[in-house]
């Protein structure tokens, strides 16, 4: 897998898992849902479970295979990092798009995602499963993904956090009291919801037609939602 991307393969004796991963593309779960649906919160919980299981065991190789072992990559967080990076040629553009609730041109986002995936796998060859949170959000995103990642990653399914607009708006306004995010205010939120309905829902519907969407009722408490998330992951592996 890493060899395929970099043209070189680690020389050390490979573990069972490494040999398996070498033959596989990175495995991706797209995590979608409206702003404030709980994508980031639930992704963090998925990763936490894995860390806990890891701590509990001495024999990590096999058990790691059985635990979720996902790396969480939030497209929004990567864009916010890039916005803050000194010398970034895209900082101002990203800032404008985020505040307006618009979707940043995919060439920027896809490069950040690809770089983050590569860096993760380079550091630890066992980390080849990714939760890609908040992407693809529109047709342009999807096309960019298909162009750049075709044959290089497998999309297993879409985890869809389904949540009414009112609940989403209220959660983001609540989060806005402490998040410091430039888009957690009513004006930006109205725009984000419109973008979600007009641009992101059709992408979810497209995957739905392919039988690839796992829908979770995300209007409930964090723990109730997570119980359903676990059920999906236990089934899907
Ligand atoms: N964004 C984008 N492309 C992406 C992901 C995010 O342009 O692939 C921008 C977009 O302006 C969006 C904002 O980043 O409204 C915040 O996204 P995030 O996923 O952080 O918000 P959430 O949906 O989690 O509240
Ligand atoms: Mg988020």
PDB file of C-alpha atoms and ligand atoms in Angstrom:
ATOM      1  CA  UNK A   1       0.000   0.000   0.000  1.00  0.00           C
ATOM      2  CA  UNK A   2       2.687   2.459   1.042  1.00  0.00           C
ATOM      3  CA  UNK A   3       4.898   1.069  -1.679  1.00  0.00           C
ATOM      4  CA  UNK A   4       2.206   1.806  -4.190  1.00  0.00           C
ATOM      5  CA  UNK A   5       2.089   5.440  -3.113  1.00  0.00           C
ATOM      6  CA  UNK A   6       5.758   6.082  -2.526  1.00  0.00           C
ATOM      7  CA  UNK A   7       7.528   3.604  -4.754  1.00  0.00           C
ATOM      8  CA  UNK A   8       9.492   2.199  -1.811  1.00  0.00           C
ATOM      9  CA  UNK A   9       8.731  -0.372   0.822  1.00  0.00           C
ATOM     10  CA  UNK A  10      10.066  -0.651   4.345  1.00  0.00           C
ATOM     11  CA  UNK A  11      12.927  -3.151   4.538  1.00  0.00           C
ATOM     12  CA  UNK A  12      12.202  -4.443   8.021  1.00  0.00           C
ATOM     13  CA  UNK A  13      10.613  -7.786   8.649  1.00  0.00           C
ATOM     14  CA  UNK A  14       6.900  -7.236   8.120  1.00  0.00           C
ATOM     15  CA  UNK A  15       4.323  -8.169  10.740  1.00  0.00           C
ATOM     16  CA  UNK A  16       1.278 -10.197   9.777  1.00  0.00           C
ATOM     17  CA  UNK A  17      -0.755  -7.025   9.798  1.00  0.00           C
ATOM     18  CA  UNK A  18       1.788  -5.184   7.722  1.00  0.00           C
ATOM     19  CA  UNK A  19       1.745  -7.907   5.105  1.00  0.00           C
ATOM     20  CA  UNK A  20      -2.027  -7.764   5.009  1.00  0.00           C
ATOM     21  CA  UNK A  21      -2.076  -3.980   4.817  1.00  0.00           C
ATOM     22  CA  UNK A  22       0.535  -3.956   2.073  1.00  0.00           C
ATOM     23  CA  UNK A  23      -1.826  -5.787  -0.220  1.00  0.00           C
ATOM     24  CA  UNK A  24      -4.729  -3.498   0.614  1.00  0.00           C
ATOM     25  CA  UNK A  25      -5.624   0.028  -0.296  1.00  0.00           C
ATOM     26  CA  UNK A  26      -6.346   2.388   2.584  1.00  0.00           C
ATOM     27  CA  UNK A  27      -9.893   1.799   3.810  1.00  0.00           C
ATOM     28  CA  UNK A  28     -12.103   4.849   4.068  1.00  0.00           C
ATOM     29  CA  UNK A  29     -15.406   5.609   5.751  1.00  0.00           C
ATOM     30  CA  UNK A  30     -16.925   8.942   4.765  1.00  0.00           C
ATOM     31  CA  UNK A  31     -18.712  10.557   7.702  1.00  0.00           C
ATOM     32  CA  UNK A  32     -21.477  12.924   6.638  1.00  0.00           C
ATOM     33  CA  UNK A  33     -24.366  14.851   8.167  1.00  0.00           C
ATOM     34  CA  UNK A  34     -25.442  18.440   8.736  1.00  0.00           C
ATOM     35  CA  UNK A  35     -23.403  20.978  10.700  1.00  0.00           C
ATOM     36  CA  UNK A  36     -23.668  20.013  14.365  1.00  0.00           C
ATOM     37  CA  UNK A  37     -24.979  16.514  13.616  1.00  0.00           C
ATOM     38  CA  UNK A  38     -22.182  15.118  15.777  1.00  0.00           C
ATOM     39  CA  UNK A  39     -19.732  13.827  13.185  1.00  0.00           C
ATOM     40  CA  UNK A  40     -16.628  15.013  14.991  1.00  0.00           C
ATOM     41  CA  UNK A  41     -17.854  13.961  18.437  1.00  0.00           C
ATOM     42  CA  UNK A  42     -18.705  10.443  17.298  1.00  0.00           C
ATOM     43  CA  UNK A  43     -15.476  10.046  15.320  1.00  0.00           C
ATOM     44  CA  UNK A  44     -13.495  10.935  18.467  1.00  0.00           C
ATOM     45  CA  UNK A  45     -15.426   8.282  20.387  1.00  0.00           C
ATOM     46  CA  UNK A  46     -14.690   5.639  17.762  1.00  0.00           C
ATOM     47  CA  UNK A  47     -10.979   6.409  18.024  1.00  0.00           C
ATOM     48  CA  UNK A  48     -11.135   6.400  21.862  1.00  0.00           C
ATOM     49  CA  UNK A  49     -12.625   2.898  21.984  1.00  0.00           C
ATOM     50  CA  UNK A  50      -9.722   1.693  19.978  1.00  0.00           C
ATOM     51  CA  UNK A  51      -7.199   3.339  22.300  1.00  0.00           C
ATOM     52  CA  UNK A  52      -8.894   1.745  25.322  1.00  0.00           C
ATOM     53  CA  UNK A  53      -8.835  -1.696  23.773  1.00  0.00           C
ATOM     54  CA  UNK A  54      -5.211  -1.256  22.937  1.00  0.00           C
ATOM     55  CA  UNK A  55      -4.343  -0.402  26.523  1.00  0.00           C
ATOM     56  CA  UNK A  56      -6.196  -3.422  27.845  1.00  0.00           C
ATOM     57  CA  UNK A  57      -4.188  -5.906  25.888  1.00  0.00           C
ATOM     58  CA  UNK A  58      -0.608  -7.094  25.660  1.00  0.00           C
ATOM     59  CA  UNK A  59      -1.160  -8.930  22.392  1.00  0.00           C
ATOM     60  CA  UNK A  60      -1.915  -5.931  20.214  1.00  0.00           C
ATOM     61  CA  UNK A  61      -1.451  -7.334  16.727  1.00  0.00           C
ATOM     62  CA  UNK A  62      -4.491  -9.558  16.487  1.00  0.00           C
ATOM     63  CA  UNK A  63      -6.707  -7.501  18.772  1.00  0.00           C
ATOM     64  CA  UNK A  64      -5.898  -4.328  16.932  1.00  0.00           C
ATOM     65  CA  UNK A  65      -7.183  -6.017  13.824  1.00  0.00           C
ATOM     66  CA  UNK A  66     -10.449  -6.691  15.621  1.00  0.00           C
ATOM     67  CA  UNK A  67     -10.830  -3.268  17.221  1.00  0.00           C
ATOM     68  CA  UNK A  68     -11.873  -0.354  15.038  1.00  0.00           C
ATOM     69  CA  UNK A  69      -8.407   1.068  14.493  1.00  0.00           C
ATOM     70  CA  UNK A  70      -9.525   4.135  12.610  1.00  0.00           C
ATOM     71  CA  UNK A  71      -7.703   7.410  12.208  1.00  0.00           C
ATOM     72  CA  UNK A  72      -9.994  10.429  12.293  1.00  0.00           C
ATOM     73  CA  UNK A  73      -9.401  13.079   9.641  1.00  0.00           C
ATOM     74  CA  UNK A  74     -11.761  16.049   9.704  1.00  0.00           C
ATOM     75  CA  UNK A  75     -11.726  17.951   6.407  1.00  0.00           C
ATOM     76  CA  UNK A  76     -12.945  21.068   8.246  1.00  0.00           C
ATOM     77  CA  UNK A  77     -10.157  20.814  10.838  1.00  0.00           C
ATOM     78  CA  UNK A  78      -7.540  20.350   8.113  1.00  0.00           C
ATOM     79  CA  UNK A  79      -8.875  23.439   6.330  1.00  0.00           C
ATOM     80  CA  UNK A  80      -8.843  25.447   9.565  1.00  0.00           C
ATOM     81  CA  UNK A  81      -5.223  24.363  10.162  1.00  0.00           C
ATOM     82  CA  UNK A  82      -4.304  25.409   6.649  1.00  0.00           C
ATOM     83  CA  UNK A  83      -6.112  28.724   7.179  1.00  0.00           C
ATOM     84  CA  UNK A  84      -3.939  29.317  10.264  1.00  0.00           C
ATOM     85  CA  UNK A  85      -0.674  28.156   8.709  1.00  0.00           C
ATOM     86  CA  UNK A  86       1.760  30.991   8.265  1.00  0.00           C
ATOM     87  CA  UNK A  87       2.598  31.554   4.609  1.00  0.00           C
ATOM     88  CA  UNK A  88      -0.384  29.599   3.299  1.00  0.00           C
ATOM     89  CA  UNK A  89      -1.447  30.909  -0.077  1.00  0.00           C
ATOM     90  CA  UNK A  90      -4.994  29.691   0.611  1.00  0.00           C
ATOM     91  CA  UNK A  91      -5.533  31.118   4.109  1.00  0.00           C
ATOM     92  CA  UNK A  92      -7.729  34.042   3.094  1.00  0.00           C
ATOM     93  CA  UNK A  93      -9.732  32.043   0.579  1.00  0.00           C
ATOM     94  CA  UNK A  94     -10.436  29.324   3.147  1.00  0.00           C
ATOM     95  CA  UNK A  95     -11.446  31.919   5.747  1.00  0.00           C
ATOM     96  CA  UNK A  96     -13.944  33.493   3.323  1.00  0.00           C
ATOM     97  CA  UNK A  97     -15.457  30.186   2.268  1.00  0.00           C
ATOM     98  CA  UNK A  98     -15.852  28.906   5.824  1.00  0.00           C
ATOM     99  CA  UNK A  99     -17.521  32.082   7.060  1.00  0.00           C
ATOM    100  CA  UNK A 100     -19.919  32.001   4.121  1.00  0.00           C
ATOM    101  CA  UNK A 101     -20.676  28.303   4.649  1.00  0.00           C
ATOM    102  CA  UNK A 102     -19.447  27.590   1.119  1.00  0.00           C
ATOM    103  CA  UNK A 103     -17.411  24.614   0.064  1.00  0.00           C
ATOM    104  CA  UNK A 104     -13.734  25.209  -0.605  1.00  0.00           C
ATOM    105  CA  UNK A 105     -12.482  24.152  -4.079  1.00  0.00           C
ATOM    106  CA  UNK A 106     -11.576  20.485  -3.902  1.00  0.00           C
ATOM    107  CA  UNK A 107      -7.988  20.736  -5.070  1.00  0.00           C
ATOM    108  CA  UNK A 108      -7.163  22.417  -1.742  1.00  0.00           C
ATOM    109  CA  UNK A 109      -9.104  19.947   0.419  1.00  0.00           C
ATOM    110  CA  UNK A 110      -8.018  16.804  -1.379  1.00  0.00           C
ATOM    111  CA  UNK A 111      -4.339  17.713  -1.104  1.00  0.00           C
ATOM    112  CA  UNK A 112      -4.708  18.226   2.639  1.00  0.00           C
ATOM    113  CA  UNK A 113      -6.549  14.910   3.012  1.00  0.00           C
ATOM    114  CA  UNK A 114      -4.088  12.985   0.889  1.00  0.00           C
ATOM    115  CA  UNK A 115      -1.131  14.463   2.759  1.00  0.00           C
ATOM    116  CA  UNK A 116      -2.694  13.593   6.136  1.00  0.00           C
ATOM    117  CA  UNK A 117      -3.390  10.017   4.998  1.00  0.00           C
ATOM    118  CA  UNK A 118       0.132   9.563   3.687  1.00  0.00           C
ATOM    119  CA  UNK A 119       1.716  10.985   6.818  1.00  0.00           C
ATOM    120  CA  UNK A 120      -0.385   8.704   9.018  1.00  0.00           C
ATOM    121  CA  UNK A 121       0.528   5.577   7.058  1.00  0.00           C
ATOM    122  CA  UNK A 122       4.161   6.587   6.819  1.00  0.00           C
ATOM    123  CA  UNK A 123       4.403   6.918  10.596  1.00  0.00           C
ATOM    124  CA  UNK A 124       2.615   3.640  11.290  1.00  0.00           C
ATOM    125  CA  UNK A 125       1.898   1.144   8.541  1.00  0.00           C
ATOM    126  CA  UNK A 126      -0.893  -0.408  10.605  1.00  0.00           C
ATOM    127  CA  UNK A 127      -2.915   2.794  10.328  1.00  0.00           C
ATOM    128  CA  UNK A 128      -4.602   2.418   7.000  1.00  0.00           C
ATOM    129  CA  UNK A 129      -8.232   2.858   8.035  1.00  0.00           C
ATOM    130  CA  UNK A 130      -9.629   6.359   7.953  1.00  0.00           C
ATOM    131  CA  UNK A 131     -12.758   8.142   9.064  1.00  0.00           C
ATOM    132  CA  UNK A 132     -12.986  11.077   6.687  1.00  0.00           C
ATOM    133  CA  UNK A 133     -15.261  13.516   8.473  1.00  0.00           C
ATOM    134  CA  UNK A 134     -17.174  16.199   6.575  1.00  0.00           C
ATOM    135  CA  UNK A 135     -16.173  15.161   3.062  1.00  0.00           C
ATOM    136  CA  UNK A 136     -17.270  14.821   0.221  1.00  0.00           C
ATOM    137  CA  UNK A 137     -19.736  17.679   0.596  1.00  0.00           C
ATOM    138  CA  UNK A 138     -20.615  18.372  -3.029  1.00  0.00           C
ATOM    139  CA  UNK A 139     -20.211  17.216  -6.626  1.00  0.00           C
ATOM    140  CA  UNK A 140     -16.862  19.009  -6.953  1.00  0.00           C
ATOM    141  CA  UNK A 141     -15.546  17.224  -3.813  1.00  0.00           C
ATOM    142  CA  UNK A 142     -16.664  13.858  -5.097  1.00  0.00           C
ATOM    143  CA  UNK A 143     -15.140  14.399  -8.529  1.00  0.00           C
ATOM    144  CA  UNK A 144     -11.874  15.520  -6.956  1.00  0.00           C
ATOM    145  CA  UNK A 145     -11.805  12.442  -4.740  1.00  0.00           C
ATOM    146  CA  UNK A 146     -12.512  10.138  -7.661  1.00  0.00           C
ATOM    147  CA  UNK A 147      -9.848  11.760  -9.796  1.00  0.00           C
ATOM    148  CA  UNK A 148      -7.081  11.846  -7.202  1.00  0.00           C
ATOM    149  CA  UNK A 149      -7.862   8.735  -5.153  1.00  0.00           C
ATOM    150  CA  UNK A 150      -9.191   6.370  -7.788  1.00  0.00           C
ATOM    151  CA  UNK A 151      -7.528   3.009  -7.227  1.00  0.00           C
ATOM    152  CA  UNK A 152      -5.610   4.398  -4.244  1.00  0.00           C
ATOM    153  CA  UNK A 153      -8.265   4.068  -1.534  1.00  0.00           C
ATOM    154  CA  UNK A 154     -11.445   2.053  -1.024  1.00  0.00           C
ATOM    155  CA  UNK A 155     -14.589   3.731   0.274  1.00  0.00           C
ATOM    156  CA  UNK A 156     -16.220   1.089   2.458  1.00  0.00           C
ATOM    157  CA  UNK A 157     -19.378   2.980   3.295  1.00  0.00           C
ATOM    158  CA  UNK A 158     -20.831   6.334   4.322  1.00  0.00           C
ATOM    159  CA  UNK A 159     -21.736   6.847   7.964  1.00  0.00           C
ATOM    160  CA  UNK A 160     -24.612   9.310   7.823  1.00  0.00           C
ATOM    161  CA  UNK A 161     -25.596  11.224  10.950  1.00  0.00           C
ATOM    162  CA  UNK A 162     -29.176  12.157  10.274  1.00  0.00           C
ATOM    163  CA  UNK A 163     -30.391  15.104  12.310  1.00  0.00           C
ATOM    164  CA  UNK A 164     -33.085  17.763  11.886  1.00  0.00           C
ATOM    165  CA  UNK A 165     -32.008  21.278  10.949  1.00  0.00           C
ATOM    166  CA  UNK A 166     -33.371  22.835  14.131  1.00  0.00           C
ATOM    167  CA  UNK A 167     -31.389  20.495  16.363  1.00  0.00           C
ATOM    168  CA  UNK A 168     -28.280  21.101  14.242  1.00  0.00           C
ATOM    169  CA  UNK A 169     -28.605  24.879  14.458  1.00  0.00           C
ATOM    170  CA  UNK A 170     -29.178  24.836  18.217  1.00  0.00           C
ATOM    171  CA  UNK A 171     -26.203  22.565  18.845  1.00  0.00           C
ATOM    172  CA  UNK A 172     -23.911  24.803  16.780  1.00  0.00           C
ATOM    173  CA  UNK A 173     -25.160  27.949  18.503  1.00  0.00           C
ATOM    174  CA  UNK A 174     -24.459  26.274  21.844  1.00  0.00           C
ATOM    175  CA  UNK A 175     -21.020  25.201  20.610  1.00  0.00           C
ATOM    176  CA  UNK A 176     -20.473  28.768  19.330  1.00  0.00           C
ATOM    177  CA  UNK A 177     -20.407  30.059  22.902  1.00  0.00           C
ATOM    178  CA  UNK A 178     -17.009  28.427  23.384  1.00  0.00           C
ATOM    179  CA  UNK A 179     -15.771  27.077  20.028  1.00  0.00           C
ATOM    180  CA  UNK A 180     -14.383  30.353  18.731  1.00  0.00           C
ATOM    181  CA  UNK A 181     -15.418  29.173  15.255  1.00  0.00           C
ATOM    182  CA  UNK A 182     -16.137  31.940  12.770  1.00  0.00           C
ATOM    183  CA  UNK A 183     -19.094  29.968  11.387  1.00  0.00           C
ATOM    184  CA  UNK A 184     -20.937  28.956  14.587  1.00  0.00           C
ATOM    185  CA  UNK A 185     -23.246  31.975  14.448  1.00  0.00           C
ATOM    186  CA  UNK A 186     -26.791  32.208  13.161  1.00  0.00           C
ATOM    187  CA  UNK A 187     -25.920  33.991   9.922  1.00  0.00           C
ATOM    188  CA  UNK A 188     -23.223  31.502   8.867  1.00  0.00           C
ATOM    189  CA  UNK A 189     -25.317  28.594  10.090  1.00  0.00           C
ATOM    190  CA  UNK A 190     -28.261  29.444   7.852  1.00  0.00           C
ATOM    191  CA  UNK A 191     -25.849  29.372   4.909  1.00  0.00           C
ATOM    192  CA  UNK A 192     -24.211  26.136   6.059  1.00  0.00           C
ATOM    193  CA  UNK A 193     -27.594  24.448   6.333  1.00  0.00           C
ATOM    194  CA  UNK A 194     -28.509  25.622   2.818  1.00  0.00           C
ATOM    195  CA  UNK A 195     -25.201  24.310   1.472  1.00  0.00           C
ATOM    196  CA  UNK A 196     -25.797  21.020   3.253  1.00  0.00           C
ATOM    197  CA  UNK A 197     -29.313  20.622   1.859  1.00  0.00           C
ATOM    198  CA  UNK A 198     -28.477  21.734  -1.668  1.00  0.00           C
ATOM    199  CA  UNK A 199     -25.031  20.205  -2.141  1.00  0.00           C
ATOM    200  CA  UNK A 200     -24.310  17.492   0.420  1.00  0.00           C
ATOM    201  CA  UNK A 201     -27.660  15.692   0.585  1.00  0.00           C
ATOM    202  CA  UNK A 202     -27.459  14.775  -3.128  1.00  0.00           C
ATOM    203  CA  UNK A 203     -24.058  13.153  -2.498  1.00  0.00           C
ATOM    204  CA  UNK A 204     -25.527  11.100   0.342  1.00  0.00           C
ATOM    205  CA  UNK A 205     -28.427  10.108  -1.934  1.00  0.00           C
ATOM    206  CA  UNK A 206     -25.970   9.065  -4.604  1.00  0.00           C
ATOM    207  CA  UNK A 207     -24.215   6.708  -2.188  1.00  0.00           C
ATOM    208  CA  UNK A 208     -27.615   5.577  -0.945  1.00  0.00           C
ATOM    209  CA  UNK A 209     -28.407   4.322  -4.443  1.00  0.00           C
ATOM    210  CA  UNK A 210     -25.196   2.294  -4.317  1.00  0.00           C
ATOM    211  CA  UNK A 211     -26.344   0.734  -1.033  1.00  0.00           C
ATOM    212  CA  UNK A 212     -23.390   2.306   0.762  1.00  0.00           C
ATOM    213  CA  UNK A 213     -25.093   4.496   3.367  1.00  0.00           C
ATOM    214  CA  UNK A 214     -25.437   3.508   7.026  1.00  0.00           C
ATOM    215  CA  UNK A 215     -27.878   5.954   8.592  1.00  0.00           C
ATOM    216  CA  UNK A 216     -27.827   6.809  12.282  1.00  0.00           C
ATOM    217  CA  UNK A 217     -30.500   8.855  14.059  1.00  0.00           C
ATOM    218  CA  UNK A 218     -28.229  11.581  15.381  1.00  0.00           C
ATOM    219  CA  UNK A 219     -30.820  13.685  17.182  1.00  0.00           C
ATOM    220  CA  UNK A 220     -30.358  11.707  20.433  1.00  0.00           C
ATOM    221  CA  UNK A 221     -27.740  11.867  23.194  1.00  0.00           C
ATOM    222  CA  UNK A 222     -24.073  11.217  22.430  1.00  0.00           C
ATOM    223  CA  UNK A 223     -24.133   7.804  24.132  1.00  0.00           C
ATOM    224  CA  UNK A 224     -27.330   6.654  22.465  1.00  0.00           C
ATOM    225  CA  UNK A 225     -25.990   7.645  19.061  1.00  0.00           C
ATOM    226  CA  UNK A 226     -22.667   5.959  19.795  1.00  0.00           C
ATOM    227  CA  UNK A 227     -24.388   2.688  20.649  1.00  0.00           C
ATOM    228  CA  UNK A 228     -25.773   2.655  17.097  1.00  0.00           C
ATOM    229  CA  UNK A 229     -22.419   3.668  15.645  1.00  0.00           C
ATOM    230  CA  UNK A 230     -20.798   0.710  17.398  1.00  0.00           C
ATOM    231  CA  UNK A 231     -23.445  -1.635  16.060  1.00  0.00           C
ATOM    232  CA  UNK A 232     -22.694  -0.472  12.517  1.00  0.00           C
ATOM    233  CA  UNK A 233     -18.929  -0.779  12.941  1.00  0.00           C
ATOM    234  CA  UNK A 234     -19.176  -4.187  14.603  1.00  0.00           C
ATOM    235  CA  UNK A 235     -21.139  -5.383  11.616  1.00  0.00           C
ATOM    236  CA  UNK A 236     -19.034  -3.727   8.943  1.00  0.00           C
ATOM    237  CA  UNK A 237     -15.653  -4.406  10.539  1.00  0.00           C
TER     238      UNK A 237
HETATM  239  N1  LIG B   1     -15.336  22.740   4.427  1.00  0.00           N
HETATM  240  C1  LIG B   1     -15.120  22.637   3.071  1.00  0.00           C
HETATM  241  N2  LIG B   1     -14.829  21.420   2.545  1.00  0.00           N
HETATM  242  C2  LIG B   1     -14.765  20.297   3.297  1.00  0.00           C
HETATM  243  C3  LIG B   1     -15.005  20.387   4.684  1.00  0.00           C
HETATM  244  C4  LIG B   1     -15.288  21.640   5.220  1.00  0.00           C
HETATM  245  O1  LIG B   1     -15.161  23.616   2.347  1.00  0.00           O
HETATM  246  O2  LIG B   1     -14.507  19.226   2.747  1.00  0.00           O
HETATM  247  C5  LIG B   1     -15.606  24.071   4.988  1.00  0.00           C
HETATM  248  C6  LIG B   1     -17.028  24.537   4.746  1.00  0.00           C
HETATM  249  O3  LIG B   1     -17.019  25.930   4.579  1.00  0.00           O
HETATM  250  C7  LIG B   1     -17.752  24.126   6.021  1.00  0.00           C
HETATM  251  C8  LIG B   1     -16.664  24.434   7.051  1.00  0.00           C
HETATM  252  O4  LIG B   1     -15.448  24.055   6.402  1.00  0.00           O
HETATM  253  O5  LIG B   1     -18.929  24.848   6.250  1.00  0.00           O
HETATM  254  C9  LIG B   1     -16.801  23.699   8.378  1.00  0.00           C
HETATM  255  O6  LIG B   1     -16.757  22.321   8.163  1.00  0.00           O
HETATM  256  P1  LIG B   1     -16.814  21.297   9.407  1.00  0.00           P
HETATM  257  O7  LIG B   1     -16.855  19.925   8.817  1.00  0.00           O
HETATM  258  O8  LIG B   1     -15.741  21.609  10.347  1.00  0.00           O
HETATM  259  O9  LIG B   1     -18.186  21.663  10.082  1.00  0.00           O
HETATM  260  P2  LIG B   1     -19.202  20.691  10.788  1.00  0.00           P
HETATM  261  O10 LIG B   1     -20.057  20.161   9.696  1.00  0.00           O
HETATM  262  O11 LIG B   1     -18.404  19.629  11.457  1.00  0.00           O
HETATM  263  O12 LIG B   1     -19.949  21.537  11.762  1.00  0.00           O
HETATM  264 MG1  LIG B   2     -17.018  18.785  12.588  1.00  0.00          MG
END
